[in-house]
Coordinates of C-alpha atoms in Angstrom, one line a residue:
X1 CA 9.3 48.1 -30.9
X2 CA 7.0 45.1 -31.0
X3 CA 7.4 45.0 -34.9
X4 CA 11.3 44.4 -34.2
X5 CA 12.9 41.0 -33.9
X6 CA 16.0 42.1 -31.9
X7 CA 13.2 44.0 -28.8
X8 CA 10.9 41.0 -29.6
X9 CA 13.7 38.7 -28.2
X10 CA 14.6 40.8 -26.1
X11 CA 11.8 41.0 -24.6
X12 CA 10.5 37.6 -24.6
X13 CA 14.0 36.9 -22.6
X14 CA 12.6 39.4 -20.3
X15 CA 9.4 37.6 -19.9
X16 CA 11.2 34.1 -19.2
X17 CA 13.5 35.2 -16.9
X18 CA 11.4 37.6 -14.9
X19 CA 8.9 34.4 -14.5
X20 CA 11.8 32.0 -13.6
X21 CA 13.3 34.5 -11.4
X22 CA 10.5 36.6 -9.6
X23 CA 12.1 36.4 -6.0
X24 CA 15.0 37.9 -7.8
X25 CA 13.1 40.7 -8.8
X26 CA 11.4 41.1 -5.3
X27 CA 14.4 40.8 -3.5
X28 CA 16.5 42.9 -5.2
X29 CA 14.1 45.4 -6.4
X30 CA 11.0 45.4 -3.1
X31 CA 7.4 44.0 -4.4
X32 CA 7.3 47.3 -6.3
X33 CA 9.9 47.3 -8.7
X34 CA 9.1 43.7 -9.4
X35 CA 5.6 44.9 -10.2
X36 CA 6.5 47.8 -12.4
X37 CA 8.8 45.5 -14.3
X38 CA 5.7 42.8 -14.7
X39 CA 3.3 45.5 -15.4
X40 CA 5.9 46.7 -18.5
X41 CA 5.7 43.4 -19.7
X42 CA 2.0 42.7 -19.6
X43 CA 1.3 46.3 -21.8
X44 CA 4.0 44.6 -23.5
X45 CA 2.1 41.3 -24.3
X46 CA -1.4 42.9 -24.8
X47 CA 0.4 45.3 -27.2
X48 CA 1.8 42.5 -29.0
X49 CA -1.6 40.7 -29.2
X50 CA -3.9 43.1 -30.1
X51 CA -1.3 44.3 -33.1
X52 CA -1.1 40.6 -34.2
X53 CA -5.0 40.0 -34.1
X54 CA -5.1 38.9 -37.4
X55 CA -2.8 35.9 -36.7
X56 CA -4.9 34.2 -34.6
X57 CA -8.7 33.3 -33.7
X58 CA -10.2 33.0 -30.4
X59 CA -11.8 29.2 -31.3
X60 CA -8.7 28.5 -31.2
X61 CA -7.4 28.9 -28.2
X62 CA -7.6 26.0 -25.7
X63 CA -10.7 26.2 -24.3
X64 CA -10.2 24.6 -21.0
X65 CA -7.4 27.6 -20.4
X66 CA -10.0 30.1 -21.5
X67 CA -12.0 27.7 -19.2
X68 CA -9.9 28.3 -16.4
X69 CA -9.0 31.5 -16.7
X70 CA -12.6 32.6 -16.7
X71 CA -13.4 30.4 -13.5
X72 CA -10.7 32.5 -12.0
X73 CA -12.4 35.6 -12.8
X74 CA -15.9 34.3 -11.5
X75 CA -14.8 33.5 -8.2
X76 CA -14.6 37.3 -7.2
X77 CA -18.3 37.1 -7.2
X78 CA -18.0 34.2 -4.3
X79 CA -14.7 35.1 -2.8
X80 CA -14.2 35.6 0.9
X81 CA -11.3 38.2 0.0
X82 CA -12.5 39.9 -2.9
X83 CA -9.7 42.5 -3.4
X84 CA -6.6 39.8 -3.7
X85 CA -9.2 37.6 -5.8
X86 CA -9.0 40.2 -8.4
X87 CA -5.1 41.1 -7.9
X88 CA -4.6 37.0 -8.1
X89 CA -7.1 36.7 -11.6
X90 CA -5.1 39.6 -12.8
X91 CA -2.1 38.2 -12.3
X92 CA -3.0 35.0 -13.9
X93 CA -4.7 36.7 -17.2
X94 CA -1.5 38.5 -17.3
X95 CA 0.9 35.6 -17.7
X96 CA -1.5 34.0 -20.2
X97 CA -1.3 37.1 -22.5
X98 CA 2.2 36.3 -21.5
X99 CA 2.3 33.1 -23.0
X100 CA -0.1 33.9 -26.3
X101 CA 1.8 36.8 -27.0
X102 CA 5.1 34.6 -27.3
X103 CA 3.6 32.0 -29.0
X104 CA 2.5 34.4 -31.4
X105 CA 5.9 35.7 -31.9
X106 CA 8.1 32.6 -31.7
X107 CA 7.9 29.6 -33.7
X108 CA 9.1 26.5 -31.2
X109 CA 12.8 26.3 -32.1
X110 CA 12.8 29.9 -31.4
X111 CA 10.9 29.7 -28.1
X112 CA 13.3 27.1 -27.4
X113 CA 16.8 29.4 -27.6
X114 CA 15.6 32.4 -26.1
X115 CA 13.8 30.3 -23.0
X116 CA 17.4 29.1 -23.1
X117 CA 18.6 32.3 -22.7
X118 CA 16.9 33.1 -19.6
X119 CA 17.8 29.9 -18.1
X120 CA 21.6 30.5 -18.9
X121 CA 21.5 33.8 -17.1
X122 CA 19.8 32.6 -14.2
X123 CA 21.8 29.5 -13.8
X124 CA 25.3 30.9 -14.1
X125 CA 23.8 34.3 -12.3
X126 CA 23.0 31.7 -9.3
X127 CA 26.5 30.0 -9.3
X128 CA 28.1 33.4 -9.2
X129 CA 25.8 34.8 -6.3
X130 CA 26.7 32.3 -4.5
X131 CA 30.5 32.2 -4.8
X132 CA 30.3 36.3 -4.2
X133 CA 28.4 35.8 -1.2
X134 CA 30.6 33.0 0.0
X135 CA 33.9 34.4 -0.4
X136 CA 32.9 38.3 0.0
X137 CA 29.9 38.3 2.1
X138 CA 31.0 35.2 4.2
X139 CA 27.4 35.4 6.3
X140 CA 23.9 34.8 5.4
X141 CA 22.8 37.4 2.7
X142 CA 19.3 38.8 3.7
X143 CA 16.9 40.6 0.9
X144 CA 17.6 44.1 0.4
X145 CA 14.5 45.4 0.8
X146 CA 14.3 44.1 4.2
X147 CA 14.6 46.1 7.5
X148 CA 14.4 43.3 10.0
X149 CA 17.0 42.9 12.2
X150 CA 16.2 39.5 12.0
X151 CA 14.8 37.2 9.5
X152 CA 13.8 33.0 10.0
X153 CA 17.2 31.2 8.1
X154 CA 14.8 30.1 5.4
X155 CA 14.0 33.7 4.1
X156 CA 17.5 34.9 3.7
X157 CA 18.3 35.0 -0.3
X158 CA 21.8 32.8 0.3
X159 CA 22.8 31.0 3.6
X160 CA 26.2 31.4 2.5
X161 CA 26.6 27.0 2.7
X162 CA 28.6 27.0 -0.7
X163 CA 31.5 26.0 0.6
X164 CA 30.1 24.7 3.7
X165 CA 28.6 21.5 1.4
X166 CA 25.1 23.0 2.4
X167 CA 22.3 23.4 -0.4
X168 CA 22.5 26.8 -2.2
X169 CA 19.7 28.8 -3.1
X170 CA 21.3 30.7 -5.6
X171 CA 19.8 34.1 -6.9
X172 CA 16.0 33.0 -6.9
X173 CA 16.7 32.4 -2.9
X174 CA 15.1 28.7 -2.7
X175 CA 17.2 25.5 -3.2
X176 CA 13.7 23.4 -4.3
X177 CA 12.8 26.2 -7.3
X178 CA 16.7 26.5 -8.4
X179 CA 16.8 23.1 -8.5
X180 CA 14.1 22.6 -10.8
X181 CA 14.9 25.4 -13.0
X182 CA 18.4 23.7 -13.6
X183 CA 15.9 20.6 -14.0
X184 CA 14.3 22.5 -16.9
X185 CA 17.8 23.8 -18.1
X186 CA 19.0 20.1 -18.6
X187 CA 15.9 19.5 -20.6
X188 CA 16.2 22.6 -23.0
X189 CA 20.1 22.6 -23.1
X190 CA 20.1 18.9 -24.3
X191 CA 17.5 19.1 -26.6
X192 CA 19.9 22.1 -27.9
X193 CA 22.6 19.9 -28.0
X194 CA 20.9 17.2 -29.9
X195 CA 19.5 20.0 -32.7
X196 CA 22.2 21.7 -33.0
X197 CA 20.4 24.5 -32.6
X198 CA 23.5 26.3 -31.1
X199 CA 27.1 25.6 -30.9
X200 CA 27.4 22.0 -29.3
X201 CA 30.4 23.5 -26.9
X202 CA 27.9 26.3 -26.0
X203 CA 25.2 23.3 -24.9
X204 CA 27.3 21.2 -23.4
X205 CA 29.1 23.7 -21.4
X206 CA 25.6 24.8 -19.8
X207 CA 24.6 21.2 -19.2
X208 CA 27.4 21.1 -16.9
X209 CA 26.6 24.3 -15.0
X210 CA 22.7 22.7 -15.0
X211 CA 23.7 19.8 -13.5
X212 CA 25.5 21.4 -10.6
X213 CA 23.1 23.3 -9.9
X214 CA 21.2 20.7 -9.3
X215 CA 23.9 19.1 -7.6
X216 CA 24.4 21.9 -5.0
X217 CA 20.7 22.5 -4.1
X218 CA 20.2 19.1 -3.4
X219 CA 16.4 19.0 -4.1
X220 CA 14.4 16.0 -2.9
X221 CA 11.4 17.7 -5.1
X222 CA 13.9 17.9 -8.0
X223 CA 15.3 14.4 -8.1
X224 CA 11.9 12.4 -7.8
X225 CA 11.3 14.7 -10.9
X226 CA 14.2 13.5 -12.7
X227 CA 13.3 9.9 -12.3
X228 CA 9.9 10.5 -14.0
X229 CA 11.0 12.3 -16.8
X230 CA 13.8 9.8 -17.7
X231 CA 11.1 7.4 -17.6
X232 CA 9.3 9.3 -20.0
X233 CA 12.3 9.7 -22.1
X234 CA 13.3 6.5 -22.4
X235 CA 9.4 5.5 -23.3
X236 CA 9.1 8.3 -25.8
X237 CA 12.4 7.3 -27.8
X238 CA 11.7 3.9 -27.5
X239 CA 8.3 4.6 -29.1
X240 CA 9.8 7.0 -31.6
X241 CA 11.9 4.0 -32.2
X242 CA 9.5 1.4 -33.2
X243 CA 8.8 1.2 -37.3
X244 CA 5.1 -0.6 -37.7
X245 CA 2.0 0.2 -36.2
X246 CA 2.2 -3.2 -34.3
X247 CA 5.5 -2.8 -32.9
X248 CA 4.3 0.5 -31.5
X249 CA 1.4 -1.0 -29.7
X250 CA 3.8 -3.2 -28.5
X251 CA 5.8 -0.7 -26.8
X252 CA 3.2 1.5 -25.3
X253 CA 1.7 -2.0 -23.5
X254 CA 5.3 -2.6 -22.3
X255 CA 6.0 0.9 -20.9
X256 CA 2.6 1.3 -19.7
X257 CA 3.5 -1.8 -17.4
X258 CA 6.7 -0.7 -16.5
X259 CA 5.1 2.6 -15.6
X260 CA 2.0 1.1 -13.5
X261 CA 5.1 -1.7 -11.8
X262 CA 7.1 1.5 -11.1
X263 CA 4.2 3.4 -9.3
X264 CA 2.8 0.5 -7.2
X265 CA 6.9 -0.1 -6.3
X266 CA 6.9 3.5 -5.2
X267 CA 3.7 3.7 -3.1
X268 CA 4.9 0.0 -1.4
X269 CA 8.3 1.5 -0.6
X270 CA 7.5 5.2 0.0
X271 CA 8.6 5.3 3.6
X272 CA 11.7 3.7 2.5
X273 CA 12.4 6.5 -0.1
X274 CA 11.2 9.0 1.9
X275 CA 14.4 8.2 4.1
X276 CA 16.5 8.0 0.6
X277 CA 15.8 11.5 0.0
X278 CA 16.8 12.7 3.3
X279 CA 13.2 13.4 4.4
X280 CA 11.3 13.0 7.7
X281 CA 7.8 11.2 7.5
X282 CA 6.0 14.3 7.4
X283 CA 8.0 15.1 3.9
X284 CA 9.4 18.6 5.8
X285 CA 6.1 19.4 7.3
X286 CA 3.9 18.9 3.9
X287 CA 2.0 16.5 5.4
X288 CA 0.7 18.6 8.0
X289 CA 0.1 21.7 5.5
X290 CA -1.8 19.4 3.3
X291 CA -4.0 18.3 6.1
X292 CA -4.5 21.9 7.0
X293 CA -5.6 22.7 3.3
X294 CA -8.1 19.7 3.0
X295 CA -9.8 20.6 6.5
X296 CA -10.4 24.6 4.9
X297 CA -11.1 23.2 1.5
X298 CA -14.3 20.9 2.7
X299 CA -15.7 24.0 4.5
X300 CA -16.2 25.2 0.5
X301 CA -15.8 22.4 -1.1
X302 CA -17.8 22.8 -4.8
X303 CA -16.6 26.2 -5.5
X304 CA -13.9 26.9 -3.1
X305 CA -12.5 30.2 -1.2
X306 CA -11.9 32.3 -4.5
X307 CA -9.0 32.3 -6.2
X308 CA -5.3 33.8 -5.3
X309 CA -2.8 31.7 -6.8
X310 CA 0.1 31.9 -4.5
X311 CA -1.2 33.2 -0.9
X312 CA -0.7 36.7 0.5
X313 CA 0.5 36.8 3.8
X314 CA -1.8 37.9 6.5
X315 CA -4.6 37.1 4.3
X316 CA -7.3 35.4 6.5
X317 CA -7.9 32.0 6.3
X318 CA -4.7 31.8 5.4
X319 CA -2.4 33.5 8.1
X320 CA -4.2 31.0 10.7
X321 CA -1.0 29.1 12.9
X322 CA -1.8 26.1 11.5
X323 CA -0.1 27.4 8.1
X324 CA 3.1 28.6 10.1
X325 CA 5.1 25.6 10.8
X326 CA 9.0 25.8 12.5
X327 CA 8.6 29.7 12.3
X328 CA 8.0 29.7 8.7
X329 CA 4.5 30.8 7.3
X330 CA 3.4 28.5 4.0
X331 CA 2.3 30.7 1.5
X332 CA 1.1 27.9 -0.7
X333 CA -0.4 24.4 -0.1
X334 CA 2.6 23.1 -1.0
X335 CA 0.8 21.1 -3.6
X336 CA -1.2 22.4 -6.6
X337 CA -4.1 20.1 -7.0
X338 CA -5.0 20.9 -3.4
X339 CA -4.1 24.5 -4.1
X340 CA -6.9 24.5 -6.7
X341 CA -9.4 22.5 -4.7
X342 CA -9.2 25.4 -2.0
X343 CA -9.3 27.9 -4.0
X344 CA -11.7 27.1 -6.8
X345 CA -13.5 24.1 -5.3
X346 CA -13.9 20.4 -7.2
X347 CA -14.8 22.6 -10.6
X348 CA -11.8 24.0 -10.5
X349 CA -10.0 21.4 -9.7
X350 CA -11.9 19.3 -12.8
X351 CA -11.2 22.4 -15.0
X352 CA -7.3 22.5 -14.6
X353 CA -7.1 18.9 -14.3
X354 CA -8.8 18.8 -18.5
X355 CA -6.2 21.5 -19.0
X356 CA -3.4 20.0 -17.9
X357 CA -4.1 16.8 -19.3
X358 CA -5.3 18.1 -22.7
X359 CA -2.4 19.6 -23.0
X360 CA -0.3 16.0 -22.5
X361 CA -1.8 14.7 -24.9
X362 CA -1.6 17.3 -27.4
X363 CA 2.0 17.2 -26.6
X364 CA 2.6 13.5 -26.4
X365 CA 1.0 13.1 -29.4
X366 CA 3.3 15.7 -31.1
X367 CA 6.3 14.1 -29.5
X368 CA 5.4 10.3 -30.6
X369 CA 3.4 11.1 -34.3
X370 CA 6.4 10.0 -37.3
X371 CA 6.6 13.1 -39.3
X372 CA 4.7 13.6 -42.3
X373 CA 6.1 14.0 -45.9
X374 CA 3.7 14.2 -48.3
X375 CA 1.8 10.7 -48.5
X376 CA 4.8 9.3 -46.3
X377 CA 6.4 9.0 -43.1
X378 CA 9.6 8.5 -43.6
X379 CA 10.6 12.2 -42.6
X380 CA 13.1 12.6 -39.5
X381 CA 11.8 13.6 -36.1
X382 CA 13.1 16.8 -34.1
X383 CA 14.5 16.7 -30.8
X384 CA 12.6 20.1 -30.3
X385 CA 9.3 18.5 -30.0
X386 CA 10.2 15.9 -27.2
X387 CA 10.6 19.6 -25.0
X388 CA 6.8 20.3 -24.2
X389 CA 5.6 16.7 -23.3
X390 CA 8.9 16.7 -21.0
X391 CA 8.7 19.7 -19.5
X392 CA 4.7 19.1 -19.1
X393 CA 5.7 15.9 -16.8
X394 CA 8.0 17.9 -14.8
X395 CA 5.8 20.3 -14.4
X396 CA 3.1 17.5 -13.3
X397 CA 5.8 15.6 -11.4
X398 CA 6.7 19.4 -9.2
X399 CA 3.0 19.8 -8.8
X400 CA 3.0 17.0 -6.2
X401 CA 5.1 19.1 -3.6
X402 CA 5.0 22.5 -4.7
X403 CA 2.1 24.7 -6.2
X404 CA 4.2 26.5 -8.7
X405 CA 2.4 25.2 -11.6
X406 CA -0.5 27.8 -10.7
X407 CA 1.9 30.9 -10.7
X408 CA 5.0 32.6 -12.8
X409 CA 7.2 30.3 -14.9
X410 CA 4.6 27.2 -14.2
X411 CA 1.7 28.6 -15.1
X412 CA 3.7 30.5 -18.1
X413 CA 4.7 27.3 -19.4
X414 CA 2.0 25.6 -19.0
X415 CA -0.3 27.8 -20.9
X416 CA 2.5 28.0 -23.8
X417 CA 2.6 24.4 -24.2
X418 CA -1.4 24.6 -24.4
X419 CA -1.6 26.6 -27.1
X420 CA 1.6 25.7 -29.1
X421 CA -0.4 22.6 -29.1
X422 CA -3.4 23.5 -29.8
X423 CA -2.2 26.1 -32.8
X424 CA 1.2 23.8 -33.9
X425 CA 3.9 25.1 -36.2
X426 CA 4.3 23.3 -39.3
X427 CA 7.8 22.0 -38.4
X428 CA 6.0 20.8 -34.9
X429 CA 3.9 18.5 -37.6
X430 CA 6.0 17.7 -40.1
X431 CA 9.1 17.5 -38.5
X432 CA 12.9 18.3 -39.8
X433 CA 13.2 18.7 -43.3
X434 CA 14.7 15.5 -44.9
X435 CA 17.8 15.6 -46.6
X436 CA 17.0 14.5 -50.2
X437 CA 13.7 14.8 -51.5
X438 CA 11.7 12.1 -51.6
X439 CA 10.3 11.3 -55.2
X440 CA 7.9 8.6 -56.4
X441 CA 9.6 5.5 -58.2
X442 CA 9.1 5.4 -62.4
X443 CA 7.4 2.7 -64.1

């Protein structure tokens, strides 16, 4: 099967969505289906790896990943839970075999459509929950695996507010993670569109359904992102842009200032768009959870508590009342670098911090470099590689308020981009092919 291209897409289509999607899984399915479907996919992935040993060398990897990924592993030595260290460093090996295994598989433009994929099914799928539950259901859908009689508001899988202008949560049951997802669709289903990788209808038709999404949910989270990755955008095309080496250095000073003006304007004003986005001052209780999570982390602060990922629920320190705000216990910190800090102490926190930003510069550097051809650079660039470095920052940008960068499609993604980076395909170098060939002048 894993010698197939059909079951290789397949299931590397599996692998995105179940990542996107894993509250699907769990609610639909109980915690043990969704484990039997991840544990399928991680025999899947070391499978896959261990058959394509030959294409790859382990100096090649990144080696802050293999960094961090090893640190994980350590801290069951120190861990004050020892059991859900090692479920949480199993967890977090798998998705990296996740990720080598596809990049092994998939050359970027492919990674690109069937990632697509995934997001199309879990997009429209989340649209069409919604519109059953609303017109069908017509109350609050609760998980099926469930046997409450009553659940808080926030942990049924729809609220059924479709057509009561509320924010949906479609089928991943959370309006902040649908919200982003549509976030990532926009990225991926433009750079489709601008490729032509697939019919342009076919793109622009699931731009739309992205950007209602994003629309209905609402996401304070989501639309801060936005603004930092069209900022990016806009930088990276202008830089793309520029023709001389001086003109270049020109436009990084200039968007470097725009970028520092923009920050200092946000951190002077951020009561002020705190209000914008509809938030009170303690950003929906964050505040209060971060505080929480800096008070535990200084108790072990070098290497921290030992490592989890997202937290288990009645998992001491965690379960304490300070995590459980309006009824609702936090199973995360609600922010990833702090998330890191408790968990795996300042090394930790240096370790993923030289992975993440290893990996921006790999990618920026990818996105920005004028492709090669032959002793020129006069070759085209591909939309294609503008997709890591942009979904890198949103990644960073969602990081800030939510700690999904640690686990499922964050983590996922993050590794990918790591080692597409690190272990590039030609075309990520060189670029599109040109359409004549270029050929030295006579005389």
């Amino acid at each position: 099967m894993v010698k197939s291209r059909t079951w290789l897409s397949v299931y590397a289509v599996a692998l995105f969505f179940t990542v996107l999607s894993g509250d699907t899984l769990r609610y639909g399915l109980t915690w043990y289906g969704w484990g039997v479907a991840v544990g399928v996919l991680f025999v899947i992935s070391l499978v896959i790896v261990i058959r394509r040993r030959h294409d790859w060398r382990l100096v090649a990897l990144p080696l802050p990943l293999l960094t961090f990924v090893a640190l994980t592993i350590a801290s069951i030595a120190w861990s004050a839970y020892r059991g859900w260290t090692a479920a949480g460093a199993f967890a977090t090996f798998a998705t990296v075999v996740g990720a080598f295994a596809v990049s092994l598989s998939f050359s970027l433009p492919q990674l690109i459509r069937l990632f697509g994929h995934a997001l199309r099914i879990v997009l429209l799928a989340s649209i069409l929950f919604e519109l059953v539950v609303s017109t069908f259901v017509r109350h609050p859908f609760t998980p099926w695996w469930t046997h409450y009689q009553a659940i808080h508001p926030a942990d049924n899988w729809s609220r059924d507010l479709l057509f009561a202008g509320g924010r949906i949560q479609g089928i991943m049951g959370n309006s902040d993670l649908l919200g982003f997802v549509a976030l990532l669709g926009v990225l991926v289903f433009a750079v489709e569109f601008a490729s032509r990788s697939i019919h342009r209808a076919w793109s622009g038709i699931f731009l739309v359904v992205a950007v209602i999404d994003i629309a209905l949910t609402r996401s304070a989270t989501v639309f801060v992102a936005i603004v930092v990755v069209a900022v990016a955008a806009i930088v990276l095309v202008v830089i793309r842009h520029t023709k001389t080496p001086a003109s270049r250095r020109a436009a990084g000073i200039v968007s470097l200032i725009v970028i520092l003006v923009g920050a200092a304007g946000v951190f002077v004003f951020r009561a002020q768009i705190v209000r914008l986005l509809g938030k009170s001052g303690t950003l929906t209780g964050r505040t209060g959870i971060w505080a929480a999570v800096a008070k535990l982390a200084e108790q072990r602060p070098v290497a921290g508590w030992g490592w989890l990922g997202y937290w288990p629920p009645h998992v001491a320190p965690y379960d304490e009342k300070v995590f459980r705000i309006g009824g609702i216990q936090y199973l995360q910190a609600h922010d990833a670098w702090l998330d890191v800090w408790v968990q795996l102490g300042i090394i930790g926190v240096v370790v993923f911090a030289a992975l993440v930003i290893s990996a921006l510069v790999r990618a920026w550097t990818i996105a920005i470099d004028r492709p090669q051809l032959g002793a020129r650079t006069s070759g085209r660039y591909d939309p294609a590689t503008l997709l890591p470095v942009l979904v890198l920052i949103a990644l960073i940008a969602q990081s800030i308020a939510e700690s999904r960068l640690l686990i499922e499609y964050g983590l996922l993604l993050l590794a990918l981009i790591a080692i597409k980076t690190k272990r590039p395909d030609p075309d990520m170098v060189r670029g599109a092919a040109p359409q004549a060939t270029v050929t030295p002048a006579s005389g």
